[in-house]
Coordinates of N, CA and C and ligand atoms in Angstrom, one line a residue:
X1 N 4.6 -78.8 -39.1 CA 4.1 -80.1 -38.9 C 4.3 -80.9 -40.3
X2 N 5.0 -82.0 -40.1 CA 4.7 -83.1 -41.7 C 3.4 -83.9 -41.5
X3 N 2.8 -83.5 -42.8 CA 1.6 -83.7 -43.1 C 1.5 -85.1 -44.5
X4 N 0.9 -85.7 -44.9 CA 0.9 -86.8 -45.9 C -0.6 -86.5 -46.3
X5 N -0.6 -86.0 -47.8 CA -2.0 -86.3 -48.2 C -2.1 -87.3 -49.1
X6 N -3.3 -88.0 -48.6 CA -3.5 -89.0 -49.9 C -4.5 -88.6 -50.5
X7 N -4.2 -88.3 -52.1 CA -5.3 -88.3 -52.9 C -5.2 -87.1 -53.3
X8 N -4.7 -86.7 -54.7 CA -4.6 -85.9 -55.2 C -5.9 -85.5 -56.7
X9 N -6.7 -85.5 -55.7 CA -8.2 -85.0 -56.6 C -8.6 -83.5 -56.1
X10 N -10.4 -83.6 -56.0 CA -10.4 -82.7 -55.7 C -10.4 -81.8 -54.2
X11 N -10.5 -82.8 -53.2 CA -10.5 -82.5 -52.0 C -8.9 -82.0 -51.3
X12 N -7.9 -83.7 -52.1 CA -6.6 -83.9 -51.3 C -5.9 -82.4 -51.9
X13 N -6.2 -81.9 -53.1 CA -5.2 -81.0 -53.5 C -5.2 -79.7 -53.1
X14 N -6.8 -79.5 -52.6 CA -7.4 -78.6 -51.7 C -6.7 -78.3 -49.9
X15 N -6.8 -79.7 -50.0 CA -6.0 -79.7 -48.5 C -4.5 -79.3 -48.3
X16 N -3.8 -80.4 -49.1 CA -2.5 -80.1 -49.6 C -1.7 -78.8 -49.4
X17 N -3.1 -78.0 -50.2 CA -2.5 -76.7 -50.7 C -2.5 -75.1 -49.3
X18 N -4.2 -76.0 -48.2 CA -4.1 -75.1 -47.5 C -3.0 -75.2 -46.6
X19 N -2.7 -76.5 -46.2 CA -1.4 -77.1 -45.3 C -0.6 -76.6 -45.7
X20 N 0.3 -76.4 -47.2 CA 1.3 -75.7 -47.7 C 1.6 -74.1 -47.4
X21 N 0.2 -74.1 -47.6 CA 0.1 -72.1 -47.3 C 0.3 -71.9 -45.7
X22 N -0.3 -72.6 -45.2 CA -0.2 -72.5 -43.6 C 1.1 -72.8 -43.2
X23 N 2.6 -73.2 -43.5 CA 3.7 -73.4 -43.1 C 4.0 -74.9 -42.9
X24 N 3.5 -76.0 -43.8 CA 3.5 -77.0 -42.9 C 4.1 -78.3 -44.1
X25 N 5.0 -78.8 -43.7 CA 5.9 -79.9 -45.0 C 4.8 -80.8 -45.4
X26 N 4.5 -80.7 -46.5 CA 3.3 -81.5 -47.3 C 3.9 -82.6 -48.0
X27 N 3.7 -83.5 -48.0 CA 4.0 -85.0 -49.1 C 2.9 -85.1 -49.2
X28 N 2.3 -85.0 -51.1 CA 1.0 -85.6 -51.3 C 1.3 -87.0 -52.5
X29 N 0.5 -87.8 -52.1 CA 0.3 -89.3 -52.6 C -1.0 -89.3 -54.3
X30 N -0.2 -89.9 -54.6 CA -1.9 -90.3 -55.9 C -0.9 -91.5 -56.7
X31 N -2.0 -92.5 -57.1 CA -1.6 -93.0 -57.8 C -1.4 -93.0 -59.4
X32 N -2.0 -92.1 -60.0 CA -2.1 -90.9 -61.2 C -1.5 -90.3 -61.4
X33 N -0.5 -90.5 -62.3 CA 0.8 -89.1 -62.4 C 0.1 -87.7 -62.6
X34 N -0.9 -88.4 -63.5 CA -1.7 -86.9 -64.5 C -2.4 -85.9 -63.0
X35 N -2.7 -86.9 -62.2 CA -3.6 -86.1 -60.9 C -2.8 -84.9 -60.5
X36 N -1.4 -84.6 -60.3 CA -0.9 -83.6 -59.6 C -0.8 -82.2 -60.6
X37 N -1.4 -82.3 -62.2 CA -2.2 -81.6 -62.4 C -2.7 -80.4 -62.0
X38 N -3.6 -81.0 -61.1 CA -4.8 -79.7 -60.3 C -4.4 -79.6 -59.4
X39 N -2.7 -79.5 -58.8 CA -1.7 -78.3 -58.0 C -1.9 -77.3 -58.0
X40 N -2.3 -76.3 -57.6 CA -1.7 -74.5 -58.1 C -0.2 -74.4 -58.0
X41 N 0.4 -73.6 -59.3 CA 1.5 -74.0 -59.3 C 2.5 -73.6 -57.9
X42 N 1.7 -72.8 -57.0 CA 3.0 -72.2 -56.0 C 3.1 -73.2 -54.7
X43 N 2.0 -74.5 -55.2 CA 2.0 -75.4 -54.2 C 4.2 -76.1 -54.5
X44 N 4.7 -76.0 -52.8 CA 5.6 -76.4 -53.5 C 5.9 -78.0 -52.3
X45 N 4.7 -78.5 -52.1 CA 5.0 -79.8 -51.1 C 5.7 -80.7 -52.0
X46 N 6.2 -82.2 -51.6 CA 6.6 -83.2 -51.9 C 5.6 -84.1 -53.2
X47 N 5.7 -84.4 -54.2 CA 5.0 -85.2 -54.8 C 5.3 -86.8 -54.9
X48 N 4.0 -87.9 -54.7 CA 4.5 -88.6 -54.2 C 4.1 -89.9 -55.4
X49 N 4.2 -89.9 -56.8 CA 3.3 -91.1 -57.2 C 3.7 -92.3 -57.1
X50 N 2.0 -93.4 -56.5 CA 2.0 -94.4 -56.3 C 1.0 -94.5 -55.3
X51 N 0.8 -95.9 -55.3 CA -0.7 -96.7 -54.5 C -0.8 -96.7 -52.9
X52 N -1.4 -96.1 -52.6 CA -1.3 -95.6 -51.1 C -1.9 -97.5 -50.4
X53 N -2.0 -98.0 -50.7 CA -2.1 -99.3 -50.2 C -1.0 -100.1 -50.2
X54 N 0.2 -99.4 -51.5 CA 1.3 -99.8 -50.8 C 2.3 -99.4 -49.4
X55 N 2.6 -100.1 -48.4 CA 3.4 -99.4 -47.3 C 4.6 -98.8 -48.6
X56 N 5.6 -99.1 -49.1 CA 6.6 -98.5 -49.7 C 5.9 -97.1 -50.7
X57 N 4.7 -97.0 -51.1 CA 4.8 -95.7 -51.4 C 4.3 -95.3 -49.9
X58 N 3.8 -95.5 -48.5 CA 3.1 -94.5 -47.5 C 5.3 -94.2 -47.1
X59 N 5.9 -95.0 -47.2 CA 7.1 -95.4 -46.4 C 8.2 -93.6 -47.2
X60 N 7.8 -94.0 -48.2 CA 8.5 -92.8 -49.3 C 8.0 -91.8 -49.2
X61 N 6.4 -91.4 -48.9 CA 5.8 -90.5 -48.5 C 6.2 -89.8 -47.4
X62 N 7.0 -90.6 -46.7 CA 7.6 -90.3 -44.9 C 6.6 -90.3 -44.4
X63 N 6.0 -91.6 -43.9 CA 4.9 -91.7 -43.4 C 5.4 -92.4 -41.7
X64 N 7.1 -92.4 -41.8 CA 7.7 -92.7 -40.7 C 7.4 -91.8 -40.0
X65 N 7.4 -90.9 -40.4 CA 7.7 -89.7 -39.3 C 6.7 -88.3 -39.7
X66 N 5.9 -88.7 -39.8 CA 4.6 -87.8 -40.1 C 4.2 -87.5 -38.8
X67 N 3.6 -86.6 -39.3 CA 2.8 -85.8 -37.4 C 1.2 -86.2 -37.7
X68 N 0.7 -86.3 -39.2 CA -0.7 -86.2 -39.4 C -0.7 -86.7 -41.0
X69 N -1.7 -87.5 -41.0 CA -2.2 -88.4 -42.5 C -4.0 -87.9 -42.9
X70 N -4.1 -86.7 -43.5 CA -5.2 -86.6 -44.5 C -5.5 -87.3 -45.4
X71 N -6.7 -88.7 -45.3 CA -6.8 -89.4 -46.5 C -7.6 -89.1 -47.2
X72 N -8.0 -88.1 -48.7 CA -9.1 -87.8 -49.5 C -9.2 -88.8 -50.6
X73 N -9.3 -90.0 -50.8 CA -9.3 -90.4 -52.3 C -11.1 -90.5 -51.9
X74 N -11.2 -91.2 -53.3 CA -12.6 -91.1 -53.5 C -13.5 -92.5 -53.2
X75 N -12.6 -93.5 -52.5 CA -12.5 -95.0 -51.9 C -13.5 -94.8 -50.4
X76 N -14.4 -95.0 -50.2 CA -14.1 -94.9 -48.2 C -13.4 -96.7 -48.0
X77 N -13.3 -97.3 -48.7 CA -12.9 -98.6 -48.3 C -11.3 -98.3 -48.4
X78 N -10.7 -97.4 -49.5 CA -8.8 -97.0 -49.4 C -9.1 -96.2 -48.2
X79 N -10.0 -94.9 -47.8 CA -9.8 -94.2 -47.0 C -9.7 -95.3 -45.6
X80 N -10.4 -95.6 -45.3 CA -10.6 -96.9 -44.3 C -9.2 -97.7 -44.1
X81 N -9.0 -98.2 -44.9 CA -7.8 -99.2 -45.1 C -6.4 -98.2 -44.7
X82 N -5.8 -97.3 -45.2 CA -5.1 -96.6 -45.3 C -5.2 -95.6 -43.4
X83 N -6.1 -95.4 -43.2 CA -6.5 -94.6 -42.1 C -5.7 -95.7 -41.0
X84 N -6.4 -96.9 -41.0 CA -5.9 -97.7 -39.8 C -4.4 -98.5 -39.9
X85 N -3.9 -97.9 -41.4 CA -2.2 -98.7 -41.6 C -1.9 -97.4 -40.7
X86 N -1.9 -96.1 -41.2 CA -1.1 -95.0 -40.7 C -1.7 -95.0 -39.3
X87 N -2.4 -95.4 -38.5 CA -2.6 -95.4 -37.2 C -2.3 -96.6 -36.0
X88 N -2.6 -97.7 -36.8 CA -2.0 -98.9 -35.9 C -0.4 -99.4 -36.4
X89 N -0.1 -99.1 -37.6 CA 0.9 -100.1 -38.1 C 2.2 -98.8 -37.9
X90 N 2.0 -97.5 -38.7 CA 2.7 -96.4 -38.0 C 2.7 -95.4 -37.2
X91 N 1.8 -95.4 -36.1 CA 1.4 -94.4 -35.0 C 1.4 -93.2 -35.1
X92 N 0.4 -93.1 -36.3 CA 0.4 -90.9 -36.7 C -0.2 -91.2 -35.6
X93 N -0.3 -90.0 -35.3 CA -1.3 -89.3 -34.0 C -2.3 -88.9 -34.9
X94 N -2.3 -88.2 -35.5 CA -3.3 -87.5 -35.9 C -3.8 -87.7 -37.3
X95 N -5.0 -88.7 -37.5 CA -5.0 -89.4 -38.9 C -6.9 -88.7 -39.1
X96 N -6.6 -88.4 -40.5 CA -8.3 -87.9 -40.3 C -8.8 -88.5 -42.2
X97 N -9.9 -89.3 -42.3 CA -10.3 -89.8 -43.8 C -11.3 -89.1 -44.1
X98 N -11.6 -89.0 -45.4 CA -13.0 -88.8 -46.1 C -13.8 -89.7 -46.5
X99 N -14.8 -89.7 -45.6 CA -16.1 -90.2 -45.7 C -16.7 -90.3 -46.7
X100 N -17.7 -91.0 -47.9 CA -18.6 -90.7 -48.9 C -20.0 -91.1 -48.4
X101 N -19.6 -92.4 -48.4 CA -21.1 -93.2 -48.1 C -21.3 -93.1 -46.7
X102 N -22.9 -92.6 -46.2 CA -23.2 -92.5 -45.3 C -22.7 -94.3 -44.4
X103 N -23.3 -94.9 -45.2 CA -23.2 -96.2 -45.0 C -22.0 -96.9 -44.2
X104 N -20.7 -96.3 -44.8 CA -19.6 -96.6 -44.2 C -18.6 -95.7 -42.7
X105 N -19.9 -94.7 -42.4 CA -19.2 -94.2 -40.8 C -19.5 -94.7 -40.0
X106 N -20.1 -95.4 -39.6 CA -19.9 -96.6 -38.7 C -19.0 -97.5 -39.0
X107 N -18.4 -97.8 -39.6 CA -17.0 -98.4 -39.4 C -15.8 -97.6 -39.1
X108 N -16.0 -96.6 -39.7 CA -14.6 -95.6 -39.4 C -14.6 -95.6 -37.9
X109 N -16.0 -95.3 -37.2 CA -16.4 -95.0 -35.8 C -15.5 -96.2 -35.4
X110 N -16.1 -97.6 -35.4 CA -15.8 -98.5 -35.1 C -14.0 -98.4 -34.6
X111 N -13.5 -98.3 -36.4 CA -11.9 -98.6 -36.2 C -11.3 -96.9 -35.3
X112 N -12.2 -96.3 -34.8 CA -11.9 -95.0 -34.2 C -11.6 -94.1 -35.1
X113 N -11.4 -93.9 -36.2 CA -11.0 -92.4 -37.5 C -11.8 -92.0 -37.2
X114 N -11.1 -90.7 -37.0 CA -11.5 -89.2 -37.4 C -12.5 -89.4 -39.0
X115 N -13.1 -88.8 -39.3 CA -13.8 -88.9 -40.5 C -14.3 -87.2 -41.0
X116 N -14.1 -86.9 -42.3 CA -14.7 -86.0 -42.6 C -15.7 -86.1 -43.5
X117 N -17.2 -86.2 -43.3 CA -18.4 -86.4 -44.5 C -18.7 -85.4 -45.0
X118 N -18.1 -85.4 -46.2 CA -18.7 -84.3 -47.1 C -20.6 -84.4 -47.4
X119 N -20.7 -85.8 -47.6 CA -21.8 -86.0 -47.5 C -23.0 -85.6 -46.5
X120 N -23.2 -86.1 -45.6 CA -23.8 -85.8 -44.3 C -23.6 -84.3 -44.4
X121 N -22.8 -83.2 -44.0 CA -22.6 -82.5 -44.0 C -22.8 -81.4 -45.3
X122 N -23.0 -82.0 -46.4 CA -23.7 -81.3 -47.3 C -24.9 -81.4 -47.4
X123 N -25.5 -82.4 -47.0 CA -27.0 -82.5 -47.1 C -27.6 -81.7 -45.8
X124 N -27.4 -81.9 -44.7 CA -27.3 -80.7 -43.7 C -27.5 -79.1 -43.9
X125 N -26.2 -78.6 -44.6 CA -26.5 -77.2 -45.3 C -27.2 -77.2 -46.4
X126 N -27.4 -77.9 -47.2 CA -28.6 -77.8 -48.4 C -29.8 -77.8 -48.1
X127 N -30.1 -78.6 -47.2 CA -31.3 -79.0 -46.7 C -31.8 -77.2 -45.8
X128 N -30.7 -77.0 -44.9 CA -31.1 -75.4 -44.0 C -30.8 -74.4 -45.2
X129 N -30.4 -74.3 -46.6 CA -30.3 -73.6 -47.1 C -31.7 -73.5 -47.5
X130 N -32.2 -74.9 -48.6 CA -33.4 -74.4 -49.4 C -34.4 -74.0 -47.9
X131 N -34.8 -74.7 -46.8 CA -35.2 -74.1 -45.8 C -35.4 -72.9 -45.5
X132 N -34.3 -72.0 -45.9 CA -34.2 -70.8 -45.8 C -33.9 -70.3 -44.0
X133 N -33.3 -71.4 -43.5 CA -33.2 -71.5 -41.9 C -31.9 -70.0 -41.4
X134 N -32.6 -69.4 -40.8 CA -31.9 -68.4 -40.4 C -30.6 -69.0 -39.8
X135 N -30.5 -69.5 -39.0 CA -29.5 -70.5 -38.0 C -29.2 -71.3 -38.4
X136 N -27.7 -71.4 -38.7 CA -27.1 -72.6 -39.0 C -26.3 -72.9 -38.4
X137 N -26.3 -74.3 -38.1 CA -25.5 -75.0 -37.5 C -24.5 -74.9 -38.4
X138 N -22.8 -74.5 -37.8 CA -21.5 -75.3 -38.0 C -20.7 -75.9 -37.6
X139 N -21.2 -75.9 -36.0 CA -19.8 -76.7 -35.8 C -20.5 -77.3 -33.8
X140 N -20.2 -78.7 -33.6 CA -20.2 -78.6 -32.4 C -19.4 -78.7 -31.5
X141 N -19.2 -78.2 -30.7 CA -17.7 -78.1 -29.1 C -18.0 -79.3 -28.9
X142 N -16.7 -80.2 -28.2 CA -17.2 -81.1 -27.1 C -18.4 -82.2 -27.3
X143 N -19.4 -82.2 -26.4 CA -20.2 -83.2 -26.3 C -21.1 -82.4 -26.9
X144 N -21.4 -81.2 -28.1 CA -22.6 -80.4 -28.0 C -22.8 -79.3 -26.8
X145 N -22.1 -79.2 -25.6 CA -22.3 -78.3 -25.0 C -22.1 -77.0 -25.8
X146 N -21.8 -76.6 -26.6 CA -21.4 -75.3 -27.1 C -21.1 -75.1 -28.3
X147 N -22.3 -75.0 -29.4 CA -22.6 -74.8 -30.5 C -21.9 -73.8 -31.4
X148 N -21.4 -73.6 -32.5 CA -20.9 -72.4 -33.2 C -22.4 -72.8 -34.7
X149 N -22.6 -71.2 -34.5 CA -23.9 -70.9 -35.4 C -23.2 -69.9 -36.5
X150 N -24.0 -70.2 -37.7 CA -24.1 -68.8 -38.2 C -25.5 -68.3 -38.5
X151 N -25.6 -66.8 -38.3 CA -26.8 -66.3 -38.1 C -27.3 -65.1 -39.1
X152 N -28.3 -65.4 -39.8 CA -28.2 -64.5 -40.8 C -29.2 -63.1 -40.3
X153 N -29.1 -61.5 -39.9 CA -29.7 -60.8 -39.9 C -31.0 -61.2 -40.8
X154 N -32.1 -60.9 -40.4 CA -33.2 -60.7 -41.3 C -33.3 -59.4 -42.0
X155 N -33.9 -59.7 -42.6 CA -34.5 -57.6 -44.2 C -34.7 -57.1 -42.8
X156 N -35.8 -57.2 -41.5 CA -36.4 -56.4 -41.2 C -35.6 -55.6 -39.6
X157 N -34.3 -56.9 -39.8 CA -33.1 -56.5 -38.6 C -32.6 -55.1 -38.9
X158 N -32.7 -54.0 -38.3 CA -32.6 -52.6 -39.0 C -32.4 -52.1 -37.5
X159 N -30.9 -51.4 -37.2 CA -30.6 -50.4 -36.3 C -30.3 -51.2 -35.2
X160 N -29.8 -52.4 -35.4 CA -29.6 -52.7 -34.0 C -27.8 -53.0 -33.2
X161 N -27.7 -53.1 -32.3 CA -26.0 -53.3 -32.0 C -26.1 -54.7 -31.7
X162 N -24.7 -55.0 -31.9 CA -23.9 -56.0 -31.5 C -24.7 -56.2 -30.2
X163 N -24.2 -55.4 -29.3 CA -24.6 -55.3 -27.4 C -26.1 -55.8 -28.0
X164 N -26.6 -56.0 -28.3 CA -28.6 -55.9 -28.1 C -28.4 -57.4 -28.2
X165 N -27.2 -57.9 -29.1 CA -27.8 -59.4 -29.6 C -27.0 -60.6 -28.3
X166 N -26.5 -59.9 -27.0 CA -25.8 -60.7 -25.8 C -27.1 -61.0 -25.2
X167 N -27.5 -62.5 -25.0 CA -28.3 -62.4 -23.3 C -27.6 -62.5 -22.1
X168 N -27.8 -63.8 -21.9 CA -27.0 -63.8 -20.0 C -25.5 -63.6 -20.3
X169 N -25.5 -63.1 -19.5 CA -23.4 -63.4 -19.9 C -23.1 -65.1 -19.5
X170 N -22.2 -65.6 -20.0 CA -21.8 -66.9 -20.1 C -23.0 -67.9 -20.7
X171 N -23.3 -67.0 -21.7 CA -24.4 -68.1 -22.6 C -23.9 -67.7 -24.8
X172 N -23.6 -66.8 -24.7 CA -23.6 -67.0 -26.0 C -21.8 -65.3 -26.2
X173 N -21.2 -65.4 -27.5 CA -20.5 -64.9 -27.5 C -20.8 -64.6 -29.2
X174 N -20.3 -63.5 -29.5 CA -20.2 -62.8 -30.9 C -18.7 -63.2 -31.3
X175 N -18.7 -64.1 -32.3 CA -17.2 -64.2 -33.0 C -16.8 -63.3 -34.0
X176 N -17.8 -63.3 -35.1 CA -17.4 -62.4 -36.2 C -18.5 -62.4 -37.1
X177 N -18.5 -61.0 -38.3 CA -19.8 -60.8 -38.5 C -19.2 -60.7 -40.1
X178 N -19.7 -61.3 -40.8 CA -19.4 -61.5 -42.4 C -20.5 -60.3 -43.3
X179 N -19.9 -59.6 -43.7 CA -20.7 -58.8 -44.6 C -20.6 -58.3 -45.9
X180 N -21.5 -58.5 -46.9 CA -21.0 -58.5 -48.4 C -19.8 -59.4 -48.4
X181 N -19.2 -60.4 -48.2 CA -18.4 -61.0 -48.2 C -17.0 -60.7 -47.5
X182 N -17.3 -60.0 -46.8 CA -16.1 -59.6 -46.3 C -16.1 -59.8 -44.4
X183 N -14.9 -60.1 -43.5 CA -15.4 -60.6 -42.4 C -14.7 -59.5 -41.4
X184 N -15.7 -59.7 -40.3 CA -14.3 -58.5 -39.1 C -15.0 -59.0 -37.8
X185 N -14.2 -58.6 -36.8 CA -14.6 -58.7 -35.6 C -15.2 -57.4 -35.3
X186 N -16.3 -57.5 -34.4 CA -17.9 -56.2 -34.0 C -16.9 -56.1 -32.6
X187 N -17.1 -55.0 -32.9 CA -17.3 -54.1 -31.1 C -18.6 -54.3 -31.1
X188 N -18.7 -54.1 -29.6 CA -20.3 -53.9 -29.1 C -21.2 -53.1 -29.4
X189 N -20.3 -52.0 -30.0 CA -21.2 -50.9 -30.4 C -21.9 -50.6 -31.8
X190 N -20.9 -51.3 -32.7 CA -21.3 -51.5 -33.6 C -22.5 -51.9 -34.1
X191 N -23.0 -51.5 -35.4 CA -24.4 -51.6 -36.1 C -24.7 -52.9 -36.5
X192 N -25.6 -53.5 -36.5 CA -25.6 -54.6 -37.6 C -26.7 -54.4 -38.0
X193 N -26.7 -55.1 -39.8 CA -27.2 -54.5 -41.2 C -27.6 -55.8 -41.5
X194 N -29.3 -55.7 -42.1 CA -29.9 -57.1 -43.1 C -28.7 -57.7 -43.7
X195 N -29.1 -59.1 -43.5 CA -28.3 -59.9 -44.3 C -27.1 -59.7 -44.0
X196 N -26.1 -58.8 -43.1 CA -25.6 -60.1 -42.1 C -24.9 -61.4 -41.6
X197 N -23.9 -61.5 -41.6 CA -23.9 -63.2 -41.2 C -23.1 -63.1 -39.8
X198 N -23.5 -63.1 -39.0 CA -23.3 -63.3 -37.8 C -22.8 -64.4 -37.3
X199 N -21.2 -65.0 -36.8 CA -21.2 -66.4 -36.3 C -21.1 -65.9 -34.5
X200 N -21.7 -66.8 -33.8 CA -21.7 -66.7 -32.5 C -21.5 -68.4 -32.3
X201 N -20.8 -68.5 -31.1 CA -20.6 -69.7 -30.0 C -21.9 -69.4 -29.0
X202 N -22.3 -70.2 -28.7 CA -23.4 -70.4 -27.7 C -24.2 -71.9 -26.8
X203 N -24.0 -71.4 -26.0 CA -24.9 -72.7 -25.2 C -26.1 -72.7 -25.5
X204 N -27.0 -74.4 -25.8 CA -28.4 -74.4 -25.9 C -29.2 -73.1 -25.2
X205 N -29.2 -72.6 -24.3 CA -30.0 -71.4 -24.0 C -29.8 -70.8 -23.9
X206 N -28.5 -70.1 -24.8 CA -27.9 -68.9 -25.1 C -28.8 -68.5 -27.1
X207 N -28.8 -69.7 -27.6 CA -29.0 -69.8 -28.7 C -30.9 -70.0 -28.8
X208 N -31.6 -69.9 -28.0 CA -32.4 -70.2 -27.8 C -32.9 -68.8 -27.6
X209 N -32.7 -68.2 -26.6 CA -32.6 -66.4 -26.1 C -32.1 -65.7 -27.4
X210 N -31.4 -66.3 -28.3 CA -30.8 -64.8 -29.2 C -32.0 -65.3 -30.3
X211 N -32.8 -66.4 -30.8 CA -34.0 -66.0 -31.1 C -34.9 -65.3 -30.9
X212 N -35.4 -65.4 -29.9 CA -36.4 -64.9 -29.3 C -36.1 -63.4 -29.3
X213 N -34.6 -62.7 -29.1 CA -34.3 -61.3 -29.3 C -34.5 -61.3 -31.1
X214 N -33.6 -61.6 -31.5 CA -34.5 -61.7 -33.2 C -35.8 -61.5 -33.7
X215 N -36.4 -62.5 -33.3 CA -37.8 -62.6 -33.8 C -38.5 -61.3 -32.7
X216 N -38.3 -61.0 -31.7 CA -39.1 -60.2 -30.8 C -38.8 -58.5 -31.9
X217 N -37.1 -58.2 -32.2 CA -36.8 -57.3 -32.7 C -37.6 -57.3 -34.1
X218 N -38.5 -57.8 -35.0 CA -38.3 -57.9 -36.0 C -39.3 -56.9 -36.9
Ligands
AMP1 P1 -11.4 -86.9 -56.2 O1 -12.5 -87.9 -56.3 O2 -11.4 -85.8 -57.3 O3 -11.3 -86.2 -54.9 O4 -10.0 -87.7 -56.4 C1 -9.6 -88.8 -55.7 C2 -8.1 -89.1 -56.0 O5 -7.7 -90.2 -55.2 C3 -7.8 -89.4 -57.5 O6 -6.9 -88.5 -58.0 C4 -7.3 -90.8 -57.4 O7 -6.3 -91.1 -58.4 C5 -6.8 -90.9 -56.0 N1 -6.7 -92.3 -55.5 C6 -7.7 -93.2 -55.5 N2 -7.2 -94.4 -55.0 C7 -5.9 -94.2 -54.7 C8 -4.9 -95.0 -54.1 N3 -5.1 -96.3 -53.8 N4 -3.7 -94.5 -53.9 C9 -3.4 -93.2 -54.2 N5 -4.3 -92.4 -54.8 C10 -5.6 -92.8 -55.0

């Protein structure tokens, strides 16, 4: 896929670089020569400097023929601006900006972008972290029908399987189980150990039931 990142800080160079590693022709944009900097050196995409509000730098970027436009600067009003040139004026398909201010996703909503809020979404996990919230939300399917959690074993979760943590069938599913930092996919038979990270997909009363097995086991 050709990809165009704008914003060679700390997010765009982040992106840049996983797009790179993933197989995919990267052109990144900054108006900063010094910005391309904080490359890792085996990033080997396109470097592009110049003002992403100009069409002749998006144009040099190959923003003719991009499949997808990541906008990270640290603007929501460039990310904004830039989002809806590469969507109405050159018809990426697939255009996605970074959000800062809460304030400003309702307009993104408005002009239809994709939006990524670091914001929102940090305050979210900080907030269930100091919480100490066993269940965390990351991610929703669709309309919300189908939630992806992660789930932390409690100290007092001791000796239990995989199999114990299913309720109905077609309510909740075991994706993968992170442990000491390290991740794998569980057979059913398998043990799971305090602390724990558990991610499962689940429907509202799939996720609702694997509480109640939790807290009932505890
Ligand atoms: P950061 O806040 O670390 O994610 O960095 C944001 C990056 O966006 C910086 O390197 C800025 O130079 C870059 N940037 C900001 N405005 C523009 C623009 N109009 N065109 C291209 N790059 C920009």
């Amino acid at each position: 896929m050709k990809v165009i990142v704008i914003g060679c800080g700390r997010l765009g160079s982040e992106v840049a670089y996983l797009l790179y590693k993933h197989g995919n022709e990267v052109s990144i944009v900054d108006k900063c020569k010094s910005a391309f900097e904080i490359l890792k050196p085996d990033f080997k995409g396109i470097i592009n400097e110049g003002d992403a509000l100009s069409q002749e730098t998006l144009k040099r970027a190959g923003i003719e023929n991009a499949d997808a436009v990541a906008i990270a600067t640290s603007s929501d009003a460039i990310n904004l601006v830039v989002g809806r040139i590469a969507a109405e004026v050159y018809h990426v398909k697939n255009v996605v900006s970074r959000n800062f201010e809460p304030n400003f996703s309702e307009l993104f909503e408005i002009f239809g972008l994709e939006v990524i809020s670091g914001t929102n979404w940090g305050a979210s996990r900080m907030e269930e972290m100091i919480l100490n919230e066993k269940f965390r939300l990351m991610y929703s399917a669709g309309s919300g029908e189908v939630d992806y959690y992660e789930v932390i074993m409690p100290e007092t979760f001791v000796g239990n399987l995989v199999s114990d943590l299913h309720p109905q069938p077609g309510s909740l599913a075991i994706v993968s189980v992170t442990r000491l930092g390290r991740s794998f996919i569980p057979a059913l038979s398998d043990e799971l150990e305090p602390g724990d990270h558990v991610h499962v997909s689940a429907t509202h009363e799939g996720i609702e039931a694997l509480r109640k097995i939790i807290n009932l086991r505890k």
